[in-house]
Amino acid sequence: MRLVFFSGWWLFGYLVLAGLILSWIFGDQLVLTRYTGYLMPWLLLGLVPGALWGLLAQQRALAALLGISVVIIMAAYAPLFWPRKAVSVPGAMELKVLSYNVWSKNSHVDRMAHVVRTEQPDLLLLQEITPKVFERLKHSLQGLYEKQDLYYTYEPKFLLAVISRYPLAPKEITKGMGRVQKVVLASPDAGITVYNAHFVRRGGWQRRRLQIATLLQEDIVHKQGPVILGGDFNTTDQSQTYGMLSKYLSNAHWQAGFGFGFTYPSPSLRVRGRIPLPALARIDHIFFNDNLVAIQAGTLKDSGGSDHFPVGAILRLKPSP
């Protein structure tokens, strides 16, 4: 049994370290590197006790093997646990953004409406919202903005909707960019181009990466003025696909959030309908370009019956030079 135990730790250590190192070379191309990226924070639950046990058992080589992976993972996520300095942009407009995958199987419109009313976002991005649920939710949110109209636009083909405090002008999106809804938000200070996205798992990571690359290169990077891209990306912040996004856009959680901020799954997703699952990964994001800065960001604790937790951010518009 002792031999089996040691062999298991060694195998685990080699697999994790291989996944971390190979991800720098092959990105998302290997199954090992993809799943290492998805599970990185949770790997610490095995690595840290194993490294400590190796030291106590005088198995220094094993402790070193596991410890190297611990250092790599902790270094990758350390910025999310550092104190943040307050951002000062005097006189700039603030926009509270909420991205919320409500789940197509979720019919608890009252719970969804409660989440939205509690947060009072200026801009609400909804994914996986069916036509029937959207009509009910739209009705439930009447009066959300006191003495102001509720502006909205819906894309039934992709089950995407945008609701806003400010007027919205829908724009066409080129084929090949995935499930993306594009609108221009007419804020008092500037027109803001908003992309509401849901890059689905169907078709695999390669198709998802191609769609995101097309959206970036053929649309977003050429856009003048403030840009917001939010939604369900089905990819974590350690993936090659995410790295492609972060070359052009900033992530609100990494700029102003704290902790891992896992968004999927919520306890509403249960094994055999009985056993709730813990949140394991952060696959919902809010990105923005250099015309904006995040001053606050986080993951909500109430899913409103969805299998995703919503993500929110307060973005501040930078004054024009």
mmCIF file of C-alpha atoms in Angstrom:
data_model
loop_
_atom_site.group_PDB
_atom_site.id
_atom_site.type_symbol
_atom_site.label_atom_id
_atom_site.label_comp_id
_atom_site.label_asym_id
_atom_site.label_seq_id
_atom_site.Cartn_x
_atom_site.Cartn_y
_atom_site.Cartn_z
ATOM 1 C CA MET A 1 0.000 0.000 0.000
ATOM 2 C CA ARG A 2 2.869 2.362 0.800
ATOM 3 C CA LEU A 3 4.327 1.780 -2.663
ATOM 4 C CA VAL A 4 0.957 2.438 -4.322
ATOM 5 C CA PHE A 5 0.537 5.609 -2.264
ATOM 6 C CA PHE A 6 3.966 6.942 -3.257
ATOM 7 C CA SER A 7 3.441 5.960 -6.889
ATOM 8 C CA GLY A 8 0.146 7.863 -6.947
ATOM 9 C CA TRP A 9 1.766 11.058 -5.631
ATOM 10 C CA TRP A 10 4.613 10.780 -8.140
ATOM 11 C CA LEU A 11 2.226 10.236 -11.055
ATOM 12 C CA PHE A 12 0.032 13.155 -9.952
ATOM 13 C CA GLY A 13 3.076 15.403 -9.580
ATOM 14 C CA TYR A 14 4.465 14.530 -13.009
ATOM 15 C CA LEU A 15 1.087 15.017 -14.739
ATOM 16 C CA VAL A 16 0.467 18.418 -13.162
ATOM 17 C CA LEU A 17 3.966 19.722 -13.835
ATOM 18 C CA ALA A 18 3.845 18.394 -17.395
ATOM 19 C CA GLY A 19 0.486 20.124 -17.928
ATOM 20 C CA LEU A 20 1.838 23.433 -16.644
ATOM 21 C CA ILE A 21 5.052 23.338 -18.675
ATOM 22 C CA LEU A 22 3.476 22.038 -21.886
ATOM 23 C CA SER A 23 0.808 24.762 -21.744
ATOM 24 C CA TRP A 24 3.570 27.330 -22.355
ATOM 25 C CA ILE A 25 4.571 25.426 -25.490
ATOM 26 C CA PHE A 26 1.353 23.982 -26.906
ATOM 27 C CA GLY A 27 -1.307 26.234 -25.371
ATOM 28 C CA ASP A 28 -4.748 24.598 -25.516
ATOM 29 C CA GLN A 29 -3.802 22.002 -28.124
ATOM 30 C CA LEU A 30 -3.372 19.089 -25.697
ATOM 31 C CA VAL A 31 -6.094 17.592 -23.519
ATOM 32 C CA LEU A 32 -3.674 17.636 -20.580
ATOM 33 C CA THR A 33 -2.924 21.349 -20.924
ATOM 34 C CA ARG A 34 -6.587 22.312 -21.383
ATOM 35 C CA TYR A 35 -7.745 20.520 -18.262
ATOM 36 C CA THR A 36 -4.746 21.691 -16.261
ATOM 37 C CA GLY A 37 -5.814 25.258 -17.083
ATOM 38 C CA TYR A 38 -9.424 24.621 -16.083
ATOM 39 C CA LEU A 39 -8.515 22.971 -12.785
ATOM 40 C CA MET A 40 -5.418 24.949 -11.791
ATOM 41 C CA PRO A 41 -6.662 26.409 -8.483
ATOM 42 C CA TRP A 42 -8.112 23.067 -7.392
ATOM 43 C CA LEU A 43 -4.866 21.233 -8.075
ATOM 44 C CA LEU A 44 -3.475 22.989 -5.002
ATOM 45 C CA LEU A 45 -5.744 20.806 -2.852
ATOM 46 C CA GLY A 46 -3.603 17.841 -3.828
ATOM 47 C CA LEU A 47 -0.271 19.536 -4.361
ATOM 48 C CA VAL A 48 0.083 21.404 -1.058
ATOM 49 C CA PRO A 49 -0.754 18.454 1.285
ATOM 50 C CA GLY A 50 1.397 16.183 -0.872
ATOM 51 C CA ALA A 51 4.405 18.511 -0.708
ATOM 52 C CA LEU A 52 4.059 18.884 3.072
ATOM 53 C CA TRP A 53 3.668 15.138 3.519
ATOM 54 C CA GLY A 54 6.740 14.565 1.344
ATOM 55 C CA LEU A 55 8.786 16.830 3.605
ATOM 56 C CA LEU A 56 7.552 15.101 6.765
ATOM 57 C CA ALA A 57 8.279 11.669 5.262
ATOM 58 C CA GLN A 58 11.718 12.856 4.163
ATOM 59 C CA GLN A 59 10.799 12.344 0.527
ATOM 60 C CA ARG A 60 12.513 15.504 -0.627
ATOM 61 C CA ALA A 61 12.413 14.713 -4.330
ATOM 62 C CA LEU A 62 8.641 14.199 -4.187
ATOM 63 C CA ALA A 63 8.182 17.370 -2.133
ATOM 64 C CA ALA A 64 10.247 19.306 -4.667
ATOM 65 C CA LEU A 65 8.259 17.916 -7.612
ATOM 66 C CA LEU A 66 4.927 18.914 -6.081
ATOM 67 C CA GLY A 67 6.317 22.168 -4.682
ATOM 68 C CA ILE A 68 7.395 23.449 -8.098
ATOM 69 C CA SER A 69 3.793 23.203 -9.332
ATOM 70 C CA VAL A 70 2.553 24.919 -6.161
ATOM 71 C CA VAL A 71 4.873 27.871 -6.809
ATOM 72 C CA ILE A 72 3.844 28.137 -10.479
ATOM 73 C CA ILE A 73 0.122 28.106 -9.684
ATOM 74 C CA MET A 74 0.368 30.501 -6.740
ATOM 75 C CA ALA A 75 2.455 32.917 -8.811
ATOM 76 C CA ALA A 76 -0.157 32.809 -11.601
ATOM 77 C CA TYR A 77 -3.013 33.775 -9.268
ATOM 78 C CA ALA A 78 -1.120 35.980 -6.794
ATOM 79 C CA PRO A 79 -2.292 39.282 -8.408
ATOM 80 C CA LEU A 80 -5.895 38.386 -7.546
ATOM 81 C CA PHE A 81 -5.038 38.422 -3.849
ATOM 82 C CA TRP A 82 -2.939 41.582 -3.697
ATOM 83 C CA PRO A 83 -4.451 44.784 -2.248
ATOM 84 C CA ARG A 84 -5.641 47.101 -5.005
ATOM 85 C CA LYS A 85 -5.040 50.832 -5.134
ATOM 86 C CA ALA A 86 -8.095 53.012 -5.612
ATOM 87 C CA VAL A 87 -8.431 54.275 -9.178
ATOM 88 C CA SER A 88 -8.866 58.008 -9.516
ATOM 89 C CA VAL A 89 -10.433 59.346 -12.730
ATOM 90 C CA PRO A 90 -12.000 62.701 -11.712
ATOM 91 C CA GLY A 91 -15.257 63.726 -13.300
ATOM 92 C CA ALA A 92 -15.688 60.550 -15.347
ATOM 93 C CA MET A 93 -18.953 58.703 -15.904
ATOM 94 C CA GLU A 94 -19.408 55.342 -14.206
ATOM 95 C CA LEU A 95 -21.263 52.396 -15.701
ATOM 96 C CA LYS A 96 -22.358 49.413 -13.635
ATOM 97 C CA VAL A 97 -22.272 46.295 -15.817
ATOM 98 C CA LEU A 98 -23.766 42.889 -15.062
ATOM 99 C CA SER A 99 -23.216 39.801 -17.235
ATOM 100 C CA TYR A 100 -25.639 37.007 -16.436
ATOM 101 C CA ASN A 101 -26.074 33.605 -18.079
ATOM 102 C CA VAL A 102 -29.571 32.828 -16.803
ATOM 103 C CA TRP A 103 -29.545 29.209 -18.124
ATOM 104 C CA SER A 104 -32.088 28.099 -20.713
ATOM 105 C CA LYS A 105 -33.502 25.527 -18.259
ATOM 106 C CA ASN A 106 -34.130 28.151 -15.568
ATOM 107 C CA SER A 107 -37.764 29.288 -15.342
ATOM 108 C CA HIS A 108 -37.453 31.183 -12.037
ATOM 109 C CA VAL A 109 -38.044 34.632 -13.496
ATOM 110 C CA ASP A 110 -38.848 36.102 -10.071
ATOM 111 C CA ARG A 111 -35.435 35.008 -8.790
ATOM 112 C CA MET A 112 -33.666 36.391 -11.863
ATOM 113 C CA ALA A 113 -35.486 39.703 -11.448
ATOM 114 C CA HIS A 114 -34.501 39.817 -7.777
ATOM 115 C CA VAL A 115 -30.817 39.464 -8.704
ATOM 116 C CA VAL A 116 -31.071 42.281 -11.244
ATOM 117 C CA ARG A 117 -33.097 44.595 -9.020
ATOM 118 C CA THR A 118 -30.672 44.074 -6.146
ATOM 119 C CA GLU A 119 -27.695 45.025 -8.330
ATOM 120 C CA GLN A 120 -29.393 47.824 -10.306
ATOM 121 C CA PRO A 121 -26.978 47.590 -13.265
ATOM 122 C CA ASP A 122 -26.846 50.349 -15.865
ATOM 123 C CA LEU A 123 -26.045 47.704 -18.463
ATOM 124 C CA LEU A 124 -27.287 44.111 -18.276
ATOM 125 C CA LEU A 125 -25.976 41.395 -20.600
ATOM 126 C CA LEU A 126 -28.079 38.224 -20.647
ATOM 127 C CA GLN A 127 -27.170 34.852 -22.151
ATOM 128 C CA GLU A 128 -29.245 31.683 -22.672
ATOM 129 C CA ILE A 129 -32.493 33.573 -22.244
ATOM 130 C CA THR A 130 -35.419 32.052 -24.142
ATOM 131 C CA PRO A 131 -38.075 34.268 -25.781
ATOM 132 C CA LYS A 132 -40.719 33.334 -23.211
ATOM 133 C CA VAL A 133 -38.442 34.016 -20.244
ATOM 134 C CA PHE A 134 -37.209 37.270 -21.779
ATOM 135 C CA GLU A 135 -40.742 38.607 -22.134
ATOM 136 C CA ARG A 136 -41.533 37.720 -18.533
ATOM 137 C CA LEU A 137 -38.271 39.151 -17.223
ATOM 138 C CA LYS A 138 -38.694 42.338 -19.228
ATOM 139 C CA HIS A 139 -42.113 42.807 -17.673
ATOM 140 C CA SER A 140 -40.753 42.081 -14.171
ATOM 141 C CA LEU A 141 -38.050 44.715 -14.583
ATOM 142 C CA GLN A 142 -40.364 47.564 -15.516
ATOM 143 C CA GLY A 143 -39.563 50.496 -13.261
ATOM 144 C CA LEU A 144 -36.009 49.237 -12.663
ATOM 145 C CA TYR A 145 -34.720 52.734 -13.333
ATOM 146 C CA GLU A 146 -36.796 55.257 -11.438
ATOM 147 C CA LYS A 147 -38.274 57.907 -13.732
ATOM 148 C CA GLN A 148 -36.318 56.439 -16.659
ATOM 149 C CA ASP A 149 -37.253 54.187 -19.539
ATOM 150 C CA LEU A 150 -36.006 50.629 -19.860
ATOM 151 C CA TYR A 151 -34.139 50.086 -23.105
ATOM 152 C CA TYR A 152 -33.625 46.602 -24.467
ATOM 153 C CA THR A 153 -32.758 44.575 -27.542
ATOM 154 C CA TYR A 154 -33.123 40.816 -28.038
ATOM 155 C CA GLU A 155 -31.515 38.320 -30.403
ATOM 156 C CA PRO A 156 -33.708 35.186 -30.317
ATOM 157 C CA LYS A 157 -31.427 33.264 -32.681
ATOM 158 C CA PHE A 158 -28.628 33.315 -30.111
ATOM 159 C CA LEU A 159 -30.778 33.667 -26.963
ATOM 160 C CA LEU A 160 -28.972 36.899 -26.091
ATOM 161 C CA ALA A 161 -30.418 40.128 -24.694
ATOM 162 C CA VAL A 162 -29.159 43.528 -23.596
ATOM 163 C CA ILE A 163 -31.079 45.753 -21.187
ATOM 164 C CA SER A 164 -29.905 49.252 -20.363
ATOM 165 C CA ARG A 165 -30.573 52.518 -18.617
ATOM 166 C CA TYR A 166 -29.487 54.263 -21.815
ATOM 167 C CA PRO A 167 -30.762 54.001 -25.417
ATOM 168 C CA LEU A 168 -29.434 51.077 -27.468
ATOM 169 C CA ALA A 169 -28.849 50.796 -31.200
ATOM 170 C CA PRO A 170 -28.465 47.202 -32.468
ATOM 171 C CA LYS A 171 -25.666 46.554 -34.963
ATOM 172 C CA GLU A 172 -25.066 43.632 -37.295
ATOM 173 C CA ILE A 173 -22.336 41.138 -36.568
ATOM 174 C CA THR A 174 -20.388 39.334 -39.289
ATOM 175 C CA LYS A 175 -20.924 35.616 -39.742
ATOM 176 C CA GLY A 176 -18.204 33.472 -38.196
ATOM 177 C CA MET A 177 -17.888 35.430 -34.960
ATOM 178 C CA GLY A 178 -20.015 33.061 -32.927
ATOM 179 C CA ARG A 179 -22.999 33.893 -30.767
ATOM 180 C CA VAL A 180 -22.449 37.616 -30.345
ATOM 181 C CA GLN A 181 -24.901 40.476 -30.000
ATOM 182 C CA LYS A 182 -23.564 43.941 -30.838
ATOM 183 C CA VAL A 183 -25.152 47.227 -29.761
ATOM 184 C CA VAL A 184 -24.121 50.845 -29.342
ATOM 185 C CA LEU A 185 -25.079 52.322 -25.984
ATOM 186 C CA ALA A 186 -25.763 56.058 -26.072
ATOM 187 C CA SER A 187 -24.473 57.192 -22.681
ATOM 188 C CA PRO A 188 -24.510 60.899 -21.736
ATOM 189 C CA ASP A 189 -20.719 61.103 -22.154
ATOM 190 C CA ALA A 190 -19.965 58.859 -25.117
ATOM 191 C CA GLY A 191 -21.218 56.150 -27.423
ATOM 192 C CA ILE A 192 -20.082 52.765 -26.075
ATOM 193 C CA THR A 193 -19.868 49.719 -28.329
ATOM 194 C CA VAL A 194 -21.101 46.689 -26.386
ATOM 195 C CA TYR A 195 -20.670 43.026 -27.320
ATOM 196 C CA ASN A 196 -22.768 40.418 -25.520
ATOM 197 C CA ALA A 197 -21.258 36.988 -26.182
ATOM 198 C CA HIS A 198 -21.875 33.317 -25.544
ATOM 199 C CA PHE A 199 -19.159 31.129 -27.014
ATOM 200 C CA VAL A 200 -20.600 27.651 -26.631
ATOM 201 C CA ARG A 201 -18.729 24.430 -25.913
ATOM 202 C CA ARG A 202 -20.287 22.696 -28.907
ATOM 203 C CA GLY A 203 -17.681 22.432 -31.657
ATOM 204 C CA GLY A 204 -14.736 22.360 -29.272
ATOM 205 C CA TRP A 205 -12.095 24.827 -28.198
ATOM 206 C CA GLN A 206 -10.676 25.271 -31.702
ATOM 207 C CA ARG A 207 -13.939 26.568 -33.109
ATOM 208 C CA ARG A 208 -14.386 28.828 -30.078
ATOM 209 C CA ARG A 209 -10.886 30.211 -30.446
ATOM 210 C CA LEU A 210 -11.399 30.888 -34.160
ATOM 211 C CA GLN A 211 -14.660 32.731 -33.485
ATOM 212 C CA ILE A 212 -13.057 34.924 -30.825
ATOM 213 C CA ALA A 213 -10.034 35.617 -33.039
ATOM 214 C CA THR A 214 -12.355 36.645 -35.892
ATOM 215 C CA LEU A 215 -14.374 38.935 -33.604
ATOM 216 C CA LEU A 216 -11.220 40.595 -32.318
ATOM 217 C CA GLN A 217 -9.375 41.039 -35.607
ATOM 218 C CA GLU A 218 -12.302 41.952 -37.859
ATOM 219 C CA ASP A 219 -14.272 44.123 -35.462
ATOM 220 C CA ILE A 220 -13.149 44.977 -31.930
ATOM 221 C CA VAL A 221 -9.527 46.020 -32.520
ATOM 222 C CA HIS A 222 -10.633 48.500 -35.192
ATOM 223 C CA LYS A 223 -13.307 50.088 -33.036
ATOM 224 C CA GLN A 224 -12.858 53.694 -31.957
ATOM 225 C CA GLY A 225 -14.092 54.797 -28.550
ATOM 226 C CA PRO A 226 -15.094 52.739 -25.489
ATOM 227 C CA VAL A 227 -15.704 49.001 -25.969
ATOM 228 C CA ILE A 228 -17.201 46.448 -23.568
ATOM 229 C CA LEU A 229 -17.205 42.698 -24.249
ATOM 230 C CA GLY A 230 -18.990 40.517 -21.714
ATOM 231 C CA GLY A 231 -20.609 37.133 -21.456
ATOM 232 C CA ASP A 232 -20.045 33.400 -21.128
ATOM 233 C CA PHE A 233 -16.760 32.503 -22.837
ATOM 234 C CA ASN A 234 -16.533 28.878 -21.659
ATOM 235 C CA THR A 235 -12.823 29.424 -21.101
ATOM 236 C CA THR A 236 -10.787 30.234 -18.007
ATOM 237 C CA ASP A 237 -8.180 32.922 -17.473
ATOM 238 C CA GLN A 238 -5.375 30.357 -17.860
ATOM 239 C CA SER A 239 -6.239 29.288 -21.397
ATOM 240 C CA GLN A 240 -4.544 30.230 -24.647
ATOM 241 C CA THR A 241 -7.862 31.603 -25.897
ATOM 242 C CA TYR A 242 -8.092 33.923 -22.895
ATOM 243 C CA GLY A 243 -4.518 35.053 -23.532
ATOM 244 C CA MET A 244 -5.547 36.098 -27.029
ATOM 245 C CA LEU A 245 -8.327 38.263 -25.572
ATOM 246 C CA SER A 246 -6.107 39.818 -22.920
ATOM 247 C CA LYS A 247 -3.697 41.091 -25.589
ATOM 248 C CA TYR A 248 -6.297 43.620 -26.692
ATOM 249 C CA LEU A 249 -8.692 43.997 -23.762
ATOM 250 C CA SER A 250 -8.519 44.251 -19.977
ATOM 251 C CA ASN A 251 -10.500 41.968 -17.671
ATOM 252 C CA ALA A 252 -12.528 43.687 -14.955
ATOM 253 C CA HIS A 253 -11.960 40.958 -12.377
ATOM 254 C CA TRP A 254 -8.192 40.944 -12.850
ATOM 255 C CA GLN A 255 -8.072 44.716 -12.667
ATOM 256 C CA ALA A 256 -10.412 45.342 -9.743
ATOM 257 C CA GLY A 257 -11.655 42.015 -8.345
ATOM 258 C CA PHE A 258 -10.426 39.800 -5.529
ATOM 259 C CA GLY A 259 -9.998 36.049 -5.257
ATOM 260 C CA PHE A 260 -10.696 33.314 -7.783
ATOM 261 C CA GLY A 261 -14.260 34.467 -8.462
ATOM 262 C CA PHE A 262 -15.539 31.124 -9.763
ATOM 263 C CA THR A 263 -18.750 31.416 -11.794
ATOM 264 C CA TYR A 264 -19.588 27.848 -12.837
ATOM 265 C CA PRO A 265 -21.346 25.733 -11.831
ATOM 266 C CA SER A 266 -23.731 27.073 -9.206
ATOM 267 C CA PRO A 267 -25.548 24.768 -6.740
ATOM 268 C CA SER A 268 -28.566 24.897 -9.072
ATOM 269 C CA LEU A 269 -26.750 22.312 -11.190
ATOM 270 C CA ARG A 270 -27.071 19.020 -9.334
ATOM 271 C CA VAL A 271 -25.804 15.504 -9.863
ATOM 272 C CA ARG A 272 -28.823 13.260 -10.476
ATOM 273 C CA GLY A 273 -30.990 16.184 -9.415
ATOM 274 C CA ARG A 274 -29.945 15.935 -5.763
ATOM 275 C CA ILE A 275 -26.278 16.664 -5.105
ATOM 276 C CA PRO A 276 -25.305 20.328 -5.670
ATOM 277 C CA LEU A 277 -21.985 21.036 -7.319
ATOM 278 C CA PRO A 278 -19.482 23.631 -6.064
ATOM 279 C CA ALA A 279 -18.291 26.420 -8.337
ATOM 280 C CA LEU A 280 -15.131 25.137 -10.036
ATOM 281 C CA ALA A 281 -14.078 27.633 -12.707
ATOM 282 C CA ARG A 282 -14.421 31.221 -13.839
ATOM 283 C CA ILE A 283 -15.705 31.149 -17.422
ATOM 284 C CA ASP A 284 -17.830 34.340 -17.384
ATOM 285 C CA HIS A 285 -15.946 37.580 -17.975
ATOM 286 C CA ILE A 286 -16.289 41.313 -18.559
ATOM 287 C CA PHE A 287 -13.612 42.811 -20.836
ATOM 288 C CA PHE A 288 -13.083 46.425 -21.920
ATOM 289 C CA ASN A 289 -10.626 48.507 -23.921
ATOM 290 C CA ASP A 290 -8.273 51.317 -22.912
ATOM 291 C CA ASN A 291 -11.019 53.942 -22.917
ATOM 292 C CA LEU A 292 -12.380 52.468 -19.685
ATOM 293 C CA VAL A 293 -11.016 51.434 -16.305
ATOM 294 C CA ALA A 294 -12.492 49.020 -13.738
ATOM 295 C CA ILE A 295 -12.880 50.380 -10.226
ATOM 296 C CA GLN A 296 -14.839 47.442 -8.808
ATOM 297 C CA ALA A 297 -15.547 43.869 -9.914
ATOM 298 C CA GLY A 298 -16.740 40.578 -8.491
ATOM 299 C CA THR A 299 -18.895 37.470 -8.730
ATOM 300 C CA LEU A 300 -22.381 37.565 -7.247
ATOM 301 C CA LYS A 301 -23.334 34.957 -4.655
ATOM 302 C CA ASP A 302 -26.932 34.598 -5.878
ATOM 303 C CA SER A 303 -27.387 32.706 -9.155
ATOM 304 C CA GLY A 304 -31.126 33.322 -9.325
ATOM 305 C CA GLY A 305 -31.715 29.671 -10.233
ATOM 306 C CA SER A 306 -29.102 29.655 -13.009
ATOM 307 C CA ASP A 307 -26.211 27.218 -13.299
ATOM 308 C CA HIS A 308 -23.917 30.258 -13.564
ATOM 309 C CA PHE A 309 -23.192 32.980 -11.037
ATOM 310 C CA PRO A 310 -23.459 36.486 -12.551
ATOM 311 C CA VAL A 311 -20.395 38.713 -12.772
ATOM 312 C CA GLY A 312 -20.460 42.444 -12.221
ATOM 313 C CA ALA A 313 -18.169 45.423 -12.618
ATOM 314 C CA ILE A 314 -18.201 49.177 -12.254
ATOM 315 C CA LEU A 315 -16.385 50.708 -15.212
ATOM 316 C CA ARG A 316 -15.320 54.326 -15.368
ATOM 317 C CA LEU A 317 -14.986 56.197 -18.634
ATOM 318 C CA LYS A 318 -11.612 57.867 -19.093
ATOM 319 C CA PRO A 319 -11.804 61.540 -20.121
ATOM 320 C CA SER A 320 -10.883 62.290 -23.716
ATOM 321 C CA PRO A 321 -7.308 63.610 -24.078
#
